[in-house]
Amino acid sequence: MGKSFSMTEEGVRLILELWQKNEVNFEGKYYRFKRAILEPKPIQNPHPSLWFGAFGNRMLKITSKYGDGWIPGQIESDIYARLKNKIKTQKSNFCYPYELFIPYKTQKDYIDIIERFKEKGCEHFTIKWLYEPQEMVKRIKWFKENVISVFSK
């Protein structure tokens, strides 16, 4: 197992314990704590949702084991479907959104990509745009009027 993978999994276990216990004694390969305390505790019960943006087999296992959601981005719908099927989780509320990263130019572009992912079982989408604030407001309004409106009918 790779070091960074092992450190990530151990770190996730440590964070979960710190969120859920008043005091933690942790003896791992990479992290060791005696009587560690994390305050304030999260208000979410039992802890905040953990979302992963992973593609590798080992990270998909962590996603399945500890995650509440998976956020892939910049992949084709067939790859999305294949990777989604690799995440075997028993959590009924596990979420598999697709991140629309590339700023498409037309309404048709957005509708086409959303339709392709919907066909593969995607129910939620996020958008990661990087624009100046005034431009962002314009883009969001355009997206609401031209794309979201198509799917909310």
CSV table of C-alpha atoms in Angstrom, one decimal:
chain,number,residue,atom,x,y,z
A,1,MET,CA,0.0,0.0,0.0
A,2,GLY,CA,1.3,3.5,-0.9
A,3,LYS,CA,2.3,5.8,1.9
A,4,SER,CA,0.1,8.7,1.0
A,5,PHE,CA,-2.9,6.3,0.7
A,6,SER,CA,-2.2,4.8,4.1
A,7,MET,CA,-1.7,8.2,5.7
A,8,THR,CA,-5.0,9.4,4.2
A,9,GLU,CA,-7.0,6.4,5.5
A,10,GLU,CA,-5.4,6.7,8.9
A,11,GLY,CA,-6.0,10.4,9.0
A,12,VAL,CA,-9.7,9.9,8.1
A,13,ARG,CA,-10.0,7.4,11.0
A,14,LEU,CA,-8.4,9.8,13.4
A,15,ILE,CA,-10.6,12.7,12.3
A,16,LEU,CA,-13.7,10.6,12.8
A,17,GLU,CA,-12.6,9.6,16.3
A,18,LEU,CA,-11.9,13.2,17.2
A,19,TRP,CA,-15.2,14.3,16.0
A,20,GLN,CA,-17.1,11.7,17.9
A,21,LYS,CA,-15.2,11.2,21.2
A,22,ASN,CA,-14.5,13.5,24.0
A,23,GLU,CA,-10.9,12.3,24.3
A,24,VAL,CA,-8.9,10.2,21.8
A,25,ASN,CA,-5.9,7.9,22.3
A,26,PHE,CA,-4.7,7.0,18.8
A,27,GLU,CA,-1.8,4.8,18.0
A,28,GLY,CA,-1.3,4.6,14.2
A,29,LYS,CA,1.6,4.1,11.9
A,30,TYR,CA,1.7,7.8,11.0
A,31,TYR,CA,-0.3,9.6,13.7
A,32,ARG,CA,-0.1,9.1,17.5
A,33,PHE,CA,-2.1,11.0,20.1
A,34,LYS,CA,-2.7,10.6,23.8
A,35,ARG,CA,-5.7,12.3,25.3
A,36,ALA,CA,-6.3,14.4,22.2
A,37,ILE,CA,-9.3,16.7,22.4
A,38,LEU,CA,-11.1,18.5,19.5
A,39,GLU,CA,-13.5,21.2,20.4
A,40,PRO,CA,-16.0,22.4,19.5
A,41,LYS,CA,-17.5,19.2,18.2
A,42,PRO,CA,-19.4,19.3,14.9
A,43,ILE,CA,-23.1,19.9,15.2
A,44,GLN,CA,-23.8,17.2,12.6
A,45,ASN,CA,-24.5,13.8,14.1
A,46,PRO,CA,-22.6,11.6,14.2
A,47,HIS,CA,-20.2,13.8,12.2
A,48,PRO,CA,-20.1,16.1,9.1
A,49,SER,CA,-20.5,14.3,5.7
A,50,LEU,CA,-17.3,13.1,4.1
A,51,TRP,CA,-17.1,13.6,0.4
A,52,PHE,CA,-14.2,12.3,-1.7
A,53,GLY,CA,-13.1,13.2,-5.2
A,54,ALA,CA,-11.2,10.1,-6.0
A,55,PHE,CA,-10.5,7.9,-9.0
A,56,GLY,CA,-7.9,5.3,-8.0
A,57,ASN,CA,-9.0,1.9,-6.8
A,58,ARG,CA,-7.7,2.3,-3.3
A,59,MET,CA,-9.2,5.8,-2.9
A,60,LEU,CA,-12.5,4.5,-4.2
A,61,LYS,CA,-12.4,1.9,-1.3
A,62,ILE,CA,-11.9,4.7,1.2
A,63,THR,CA,-14.7,6.6,-0.4
A,64,SER,CA,-17.0,3.5,-0.1
A,65,LYS,CA,-15.9,2.8,3.5
A,66,TYR,CA,-16.0,6.3,5.0
A,67,GLY,CA,-17.6,8.5,2.5
A,68,ASP,CA,-21.1,10.0,2.2
A,69,GLY,CA,-20.6,11.2,-1.3
A,70,TRP,CA,-18.3,11.1,-4.3
A,71,ILE,CA,-17.5,14.1,-6.5
A,72,PRO,CA,-15.8,13.2,-9.8
A,73,GLY,CA,-15.1,15.8,-12.3
A,74,GLN,CA,-13.9,16.1,-15.8
A,75,ILE,CA,-14.6,12.5,-16.8
A,76,GLU,CA,-16.8,11.0,-19.4
A,77,SER,CA,-20.2,9.5,-18.5
A,78,ASP,CA,-19.1,5.9,-19.2
A,79,ILE,CA,-16.2,6.3,-16.8
A,80,TYR,CA,-18.5,7.9,-14.3
A,81,ALA,CA,-20.8,4.9,-14.5
A,82,ARG,CA,-17.9,2.4,-14.2
A,83,LEU,CA,-16.4,4.1,-11.2
A,84,LYS,CA,-19.7,4.7,-9.5
A,85,ASN,CA,-20.3,0.9,-9.7
A,86,LYS,CA,-16.9,0.3,-8.0
A,87,ILE,CA,-18.0,2.3,-5.0
A,88,LYS,CA,-19.9,-0.4,-3.1
A,89,THR,CA,-21.6,1.3,-0.2
A,90,GLN,CA,-24.5,0.2,2.0
A,91,LYS,CA,-25.4,3.8,2.8
A,92,SER,CA,-28.8,4.6,1.4
A,93,ASN,CA,-28.1,8.3,1.3
A,94,PHE,CA,-24.8,8.1,-0.5
A,95,CYS,CA,-24.6,10.8,-3.1
A,96,TYR,CA,-22.9,10.6,-6.5
A,97,PRO,CA,-23.0,14.1,-8.1
A,98,TYR,CA,-21.1,15.1,-11.2
A,99,GLU,CA,-19.0,18.2,-11.2
A,100,LEU,CA,-19.5,20.4,-14.3
A,101,PHE,CA,-16.1,21.9,-14.4
A,102,ILE,CA,-15.7,23.0,-18.0
A,103,PRO,CA,-17.6,26.2,-18.7
A,104,TYR,CA,-19.6,25.1,-21.7
A,105,LYS,CA,-20.7,27.8,-24.1
A,106,THR,CA,-24.3,26.9,-25.1
A,107,GLN,CA,-27.5,25.7,-23.5
A,108,LYS,CA,-27.4,22.6,-25.7
A,109,ASP,CA,-23.9,21.7,-24.4
A,110,TYR,CA,-25.0,21.8,-20.8
A,111,ILE,CA,-28.3,19.9,-21.5
A,112,ASP,CA,-26.5,17.2,-23.5
A,113,ILE,CA,-23.9,16.5,-20.8
A,114,ILE,CA,-26.4,16.5,-18.0
A,115,GLU,CA,-28.6,14.1,-20.0
A,116,ARG,CA,-25.6,11.8,-20.6
A,117,PHE,CA,-24.9,11.6,-16.9
A,118,LYS,CA,-28.5,11.2,-16.0
A,119,GLU,CA,-28.7,8.2,-18.2
A,120,LYS,CA,-25.8,6.7,-16.2
A,121,GLY,CA,-27.6,7.2,-12.9
A,122,CYS,CA,-26.3,10.6,-11.8
A,123,GLU,CA,-28.9,12.6,-9.9
A,124,HIS,CA,-27.0,15.6,-8.7
A,125,PHE,CA,-24.6,18.1,-10.4
A,126,THR,CA,-22.3,20.7,-9.0
A,127,ILE,CA,-20.7,23.5,-11.0
A,128,LYS,CA,-17.2,24.8,-10.4
A,129,TRP,CA,-16.8,28.0,-12.3
A,130,LEU,CA,-14.1,30.6,-11.7
A,131,TYR,CA,-15.4,34.1,-12.7
A,132,GLU,CA,-15.2,37.5,-11.3
A,133,PRO,CA,-18.2,38.2,-8.9
A,134,GLN,CA,-20.3,40.3,-11.4
A,135,GLU,CA,-19.7,37.8,-14.2
A,136,MET,CA,-20.5,34.9,-11.8
A,137,VAL,CA,-23.9,36.4,-11.0
A,138,LYS,CA,-24.7,36.7,-14.7
A,139,ARG,CA,-23.6,33.1,-15.4
A,140,ILE,CA,-25.7,31.8,-12.5
A,141,LYS,CA,-28.8,33.7,-13.7
A,142,TRP,CA,-28.2,32.4,-17.3
A,143,PHE,CA,-27.8,28.9,-16.1
A,144,LYS,CA,-31.0,29.0,-14.0
A,145,GLU,CA,-33.0,30.4,-16.9
A,146,ASN,CA,-31.6,28.3,-19.7
A,147,VAL,CA,-30.5,25.0,-18.1
A,148,ILE,CA,-32.2,24.4,-14.7
A,149,SER,CA,-35.5,25.5,-16.1
A,150,VAL,CA,-35.4,22.7,-18.7
A,151,PHE,CA,-35.0,20.0,-16.0
A,152,SER,CA,-37.5,21.5,-13.5
A,153,LYS,CA,-40.5,21.2,-15.7
